[in-house]
mmCIF file of C-alpha atoms and ligand atoms in Angstrom:
data_model
loop_
_atom_site.group_PDB
_atom_site.id
_atom_site.type_symbol
_atom_site.label_atom_id
_atom_site.label_comp_id
_atom_site.label_asym_id
_atom_site.label_seq_id
_atom_site.Cartn_x
_atom_site.Cartn_y
_atom_site.Cartn_z
ATOM 1 C CA MET M 1 0.031 -0.218 0.014
ATOM 2 C CA ALA M 2 1.486 3.371 -1.084
ATOM 3 C CA THR M 3 1.513 5.815 1.540
ATOM 4 C CA SER M 4 0.170 9.402 0.688
ATOM 5 C CA PRO M 5 2.425 12.624 0.923
ATOM 6 C CA ALA M 6 -0.288 13.755 3.268
ATOM 7 C CA SER M 7 -0.306 10.890 5.568
ATOM 8 C CA HIS M 8 3.506 11.155 5.458
ATOM 9 C CA HIS M 9 3.158 14.691 6.674
ATOM 10 C CA SER M 10 1.017 13.650 9.454
ATOM 11 C CA GLU M 11 3.001 10.971 10.670
ATOM 12 C CA ALA M 12 5.900 13.527 10.550
ATOM 13 C CA VAL M 13 3.885 15.746 13.093
ATOM 14 C CA ALA M 14 2.794 13.046 15.478
ATOM 15 C CA ALA M 15 6.676 11.891 15.634
ATOM 16 C CA ARG M 16 7.575 15.484 16.855
ATOM 17 C CA ALA M 17 4.787 15.682 19.180
ATOM 18 C CA GLU M 18 5.767 12.633 20.350
ATOM 19 C CA SER M 19 9.260 13.566 21.060
ATOM 20 C CA ARG M 20 8.447 17.105 22.418
ATOM 21 C CA TRP M 21 6.196 15.404 25.160
ATOM 22 C CA ALA M 22 9.200 12.864 25.767
ATOM 23 C CA TRP M 23 11.525 15.841 26.319
ATOM 24 C CA PHE M 24 8.939 17.412 28.386
ATOM 25 C CA VAL M 25 8.320 14.556 30.715
ATOM 26 C CA GLY M 26 11.833 13.602 31.076
ATOM 27 C CA ALA M 27 12.771 17.236 32.064
ATOM 28 C CA VAL M 28 10.149 17.149 34.761
ATOM 29 C CA ILE M 29 11.650 13.781 36.172
ATOM 30 C CA GLY M 30 15.252 15.326 35.994
ATOM 31 C CA LEU M 31 13.911 18.694 37.951
ATOM 32 C CA LEU M 32 12.530 16.101 40.377
ATOM 33 C CA LEU M 33 15.565 14.400 40.904
ATOM 34 C CA VAL M 34 17.605 17.227 41.001
ATOM 35 C CA MET M 35 15.211 18.872 43.704
ATOM 36 C CA ILE M 36 15.274 15.586 45.803
ATOM 37 C CA ALA M 37 19.245 15.109 45.581
ATOM 38 C CA PHE M 38 19.518 19.235 46.829
ATOM 39 C CA THR M 39 17.212 18.658 49.873
ATOM 40 C CA SER M 40 19.086 15.606 50.829
ATOM 41 C CA LEU M 41 22.148 17.326 50.589
ATOM 42 C CA HIS M 42 20.981 20.610 51.983
ATOM 43 C CA TRP M 43 19.533 18.695 55.219
ATOM 44 C CA VAL M 44 22.589 16.601 55.897
ATOM 45 C CA MET M 45 24.956 19.689 55.770
ATOM 46 C CA MET M 46 22.617 22.230 57.662
ATOM 47 C CA PRO M 47 21.081 19.939 60.373
ATOM 48 C CA THR M 48 18.394 22.056 62.139
ATOM 49 C CA LYS M 49 19.463 24.813 64.233
ATOM 50 C CA ARG M 50 17.199 24.452 67.270
ATOM 51 C CA ILE M 51 17.174 21.000 68.962
ATOM 52 C CA GLU M 52 16.076 20.998 72.379
ATOM 53 C CA THR M 53 16.741 17.954 74.235
ATOM 54 C CA ILE M 54 15.333 16.584 77.459
ATOM 55 C CA ASN M 55 16.076 13.887 79.873
ATOM 56 C CA PRO M 56 12.772 11.650 79.391
ATOM 57 C CA SER M 57 13.660 9.527 82.746
ATOM 58 C CA THR M 58 13.135 12.942 84.956
ATOM 59 C CA LEU M 59 10.538 14.348 83.363
ATOM 60 C CA HIS M 60 8.194 14.353 86.653
ATOM 61 C CA LEU M 61 10.692 15.350 88.746
ATOM 62 C CA GLN M 62 11.892 18.555 87.390
ATOM 63 C CA GLY M 63 11.895 21.079 84.710
ATOM 64 C CA GLU M 64 8.947 22.563 82.746
ATOM 65 C CA PHE M 65 7.359 19.376 82.070
ATOM 66 C CA VAL M 66 6.498 18.556 85.951
ATOM 67 C CA GLU M 67 3.031 17.823 86.383
ATOM 68 C CA GLY M 68 2.063 21.220 88.058
ATOM 69 C CA ASN M 69 3.674 22.902 85.117
ATOM 70 C CA LEU M 70 1.412 21.347 82.243
ATOM 71 C CA GLY M 71 -1.255 22.945 80.728
ATOM 72 C CA SER M 72 -1.867 26.175 79.147
ATOM 73 C CA ALA M 73 -0.047 29.395 80.506
ATOM 74 C CA VAL M 74 -0.095 33.032 79.414
ATOM 75 C CA GLU M 75 2.926 34.536 78.330
ATOM 76 C CA PRO M 76 3.915 37.871 78.975
ATOM 77 C CA ASP M 77 3.832 38.967 75.744
ATOM 78 C CA GLY M 78 -0.172 37.860 75.511
ATOM 79 C CA SER M 79 0.689 34.866 73.676
ATOM 80 C CA VAL M 80 0.090 31.102 75.358
ATOM 81 C CA THR M 81 2.152 28.234 75.870
ATOM 82 C CA VAL M 82 0.883 24.632 76.309
ATOM 83 C CA ARG M 83 3.104 22.320 77.485
ATOM 84 C CA VAL M 84 1.526 18.632 77.224
ATOM 85 C CA LEU M 85 3.588 15.342 77.999
ATOM 86 C CA GLY M 86 2.300 11.898 76.106
ATOM 87 C CA GLN M 87 3.211 8.545 77.808
ATOM 88 C CA GLN M 88 1.534 4.952 77.188
ATOM 89 C CA TYR M 89 -1.174 5.508 76.926
ATOM 90 C CA SER M 90 -2.518 8.910 77.650
ATOM 91 C CA PHE M 91 -1.903 12.462 77.081
ATOM 92 C CA THR M 92 -1.233 15.038 80.244
ATOM 93 C CA PRO M 93 -3.538 17.054 80.609
ATOM 94 C CA GLN M 94 -6.520 14.967 79.291
ATOM 95 C CA CYS M 95 -8.225 18.138 78.194
ATOM 96 C CA ILE M 96 -6.624 21.156 76.791
ATOM 97 C CA VAL M 97 -8.149 24.913 76.896
ATOM 98 C CA VAL M 98 -6.807 27.405 74.310
ATOM 99 C CA PRO M 99 -8.190 30.834 73.480
ATOM 100 C CA ALA M 100 -9.263 31.533 69.825
ATOM 101 C CA GLY M 101 -7.571 34.505 67.731
ATOM 102 C CA THR M 102 -4.245 34.258 69.854
ATOM 103 C CA PRO M 103 -0.651 32.922 68.755
ATOM 104 C CA VAL M 104 -0.392 29.431 70.748
ATOM 105 C CA ARG M 105 2.886 27.684 71.225
ATOM 106 C CA PHE M 106 2.660 23.622 72.003
ATOM 107 C CA ARG M 107 5.628 22.507 73.651
ATOM 108 C CA VAL M 108 5.599 18.836 73.988
ATOM 109 C CA THR M 109 7.458 15.748 74.790
ATOM 110 C CA SER M 110 7.188 11.968 75.459
ATOM 111 C CA ALA M 111 8.242 10.017 78.781
ATOM 112 C CA ASP M 112 8.683 6.464 76.797
ATOM 113 C CA VAL M 113 8.212 6.015 73.006
ATOM 114 C CA ILE M 114 7.459 8.135 69.884
ATOM 115 C CA HIS M 115 3.413 9.253 69.954
ATOM 116 C CA GLY M 116 1.492 11.456 67.386
ATOM 117 C CA PHE M 117 0.407 14.531 68.227
ATOM 118 C CA LEU M 118 -2.319 16.156 66.396
ATOM 119 C CA ILE M 119 -5.580 18.054 66.917
ATOM 120 C CA THR M 120 -8.333 17.679 64.290
ATOM 121 C CA GLU M 121 -9.427 20.423 62.056
ATOM 122 C CA THR M 122 -6.482 22.477 62.596
ATOM 123 C CA ASN M 123 -2.932 22.264 60.735
ATOM 124 C CA VAL M 124 -1.620 21.057 64.492
ATOM 125 C CA ASN M 125 0.682 17.880 63.504
ATOM 126 C CA VAL M 126 3.944 16.914 65.217
ATOM 127 C CA MET M 127 5.664 13.876 66.596
ATOM 128 C CA LEU M 128 6.548 13.562 70.243
ATOM 129 C CA GLU M 129 10.107 11.747 70.613
ATOM 130 C CA PRO M 130 11.398 10.884 73.833
ATOM 131 C CA GLY M 131 14.464 12.972 74.595
ATOM 132 C CA TYR M 132 13.320 15.484 72.512
ATOM 133 C CA ILE M 133 11.030 18.764 72.908
ATOM 134 C CA SER M 134 8.834 19.221 69.986
ATOM 135 C CA THR M 135 7.105 22.946 69.340
ATOM 136 C CA PHE M 136 4.282 23.999 67.206
ATOM 137 C CA ASP M 137 3.064 27.414 66.784
ATOM 138 C CA THR M 138 -0.591 28.157 65.646
ATOM 139 C CA THR M 139 -3.534 30.506 65.975
ATOM 140 C CA PHE M 140 -7.143 28.819 66.549
ATOM 141 C CA LYS M 141 -9.422 30.980 64.354
ATOM 142 C CA GLN M 142 -12.744 30.258 65.975
ATOM 143 C CA PRO M 143 -13.925 28.765 69.305
ATOM 144 C CA GLY M 144 -14.941 25.039 69.086
ATOM 145 C CA ASP M 145 -14.099 21.510 70.404
ATOM 146 C CA HIS M 146 -11.394 19.405 68.846
ATOM 147 C CA VAL M 147 -9.888 15.980 69.658
ATOM 148 C CA MET M 148 -6.211 14.995 69.622
ATOM 149 C CA PRO M 149 -5.810 11.560 68.873
ATOM 150 C CA CYS M 150 -2.156 10.035 69.011
ATOM 151 C CA HIS M 151 -1.394 9.007 65.210
ATOM 152 C CA GLU M 152 1.709 7.265 65.657
ATOM 153 C CA TYR M 153 1.343 3.531 66.666
ATOM 154 C CA CYS M 154 3.034 3.423 70.212
ATOM 155 C CA SER M 155 1.422 -0.641 71.250
ATOM 156 C CA VAL M 156 -1.267 -2.361 72.362
ATOM 157 C CA GLY M 157 -3.010 0.874 73.932
ATOM 158 C CA HIS M 158 -2.714 3.342 70.928
ATOM 159 C CA ALA M 159 -6.243 3.178 69.507
ATOM 160 C CA GLY M 160 -7.172 4.614 73.241
ATOM 161 C CA MET M 161 -4.659 7.480 73.400
ATOM 162 C CA TRP M 162 -6.648 10.643 72.678
ATOM 163 C CA ALA M 163 -7.094 14.051 74.796
ATOM 164 C CA ARG M 164 -9.647 16.961 74.085
ATOM 165 C CA VAL M 165 -9.002 20.234 72.862
ATOM 166 C CA LYS M 166 -11.219 23.250 73.730
ATOM 167 C CA VAL M 167 -10.867 26.249 72.088
ATOM 168 C CA VAL M 168 -12.701 29.096 73.642
ATOM 169 C CA ASP M 169 -12.990 33.118 73.087
ATOM 170 C CA ARG M 170 -10.298 35.010 73.761
ATOM 171 C CA ASP M 171 -12.445 37.362 76.755
ATOM 172 C CA THR M 172 -13.137 34.167 78.603
ATOM 173 C CA PHE M 173 -9.660 32.443 78.287
ATOM 174 C CA PHE M 174 -7.885 35.604 79.780
ATOM 175 C CA LYS M 175 -10.405 36.164 82.676
ATOM 176 C CA GLN M 176 -9.917 32.437 83.540
ATOM 177 C CA ALA M 177 -6.016 32.903 83.498
ATOM 178 C CA GLN M 178 -6.152 35.592 85.950
ATOM 179 C CA SER M 179 -7.370 33.290 88.754
ATOM 180 C CA ALA M 180 -4.908 30.374 87.551
ATOM 181 C CA ARG M 181 -1.358 30.244 86.344
ATOM 182 C CA ARG M 182 -1.935 26.854 84.367
ATOM 183 C CA GLN M 183 -5.214 26.071 82.739
ATOM 184 C CA SER M 184 -6.502 22.757 81.748
ATOM 185 C CA CYS M 185 -10.300 21.552 81.302
ATOM 186 C CA VAL M 186 -12.413 18.846 82.897
ATOM 187 C CA PRO M 187 -12.582 16.143 80.091
ATOM 188 C CA HIS M 188 -16.379 15.250 79.744
HETATM 189 CU CU1 LIG O 201 0.875 7.202 71.522
HETATM 190 CU CU2 LIG O 201 -0.104 6.100 69.795
#
């Protein structure tokens, strides 16, 4: 079967389009590989500047994670710091109260194994690692109730490890804060 000049022409167009796409896809893959190589090397050469360590075996005896110091506290600049301890299989405190529309910094650590720290419907999501203090800064937009499940398998009781987070309005929170240095709520 003889091919006409017209079909010759369209074959050439198709071949050119195919090779253009092949180059394009190849370039995208190449770019991704370069990004992976760059970020890996960058992280290896520039370890994170701020690593806070803590001795997990003396958490309950001394330092900022002693029981009386857990929960929400107002800082001199009007922001709020929440200290939380995770252990198999619960968080302390079991119910956390924070104000809406205020910068909140979480400082969390684990007394035993790796746990996950996540507050539903927010961007709060970090790992709790024994020996390290994890921090997370956020601002809760509006009052409401959230749950805080452990999201890292931490042995048999993992599924039952969770706490509550109560976001209350700013005024209510700061009024309560005048009478208590650390705040937490009663889970119900
Ligand atoms: Cu703690 Cu899973």
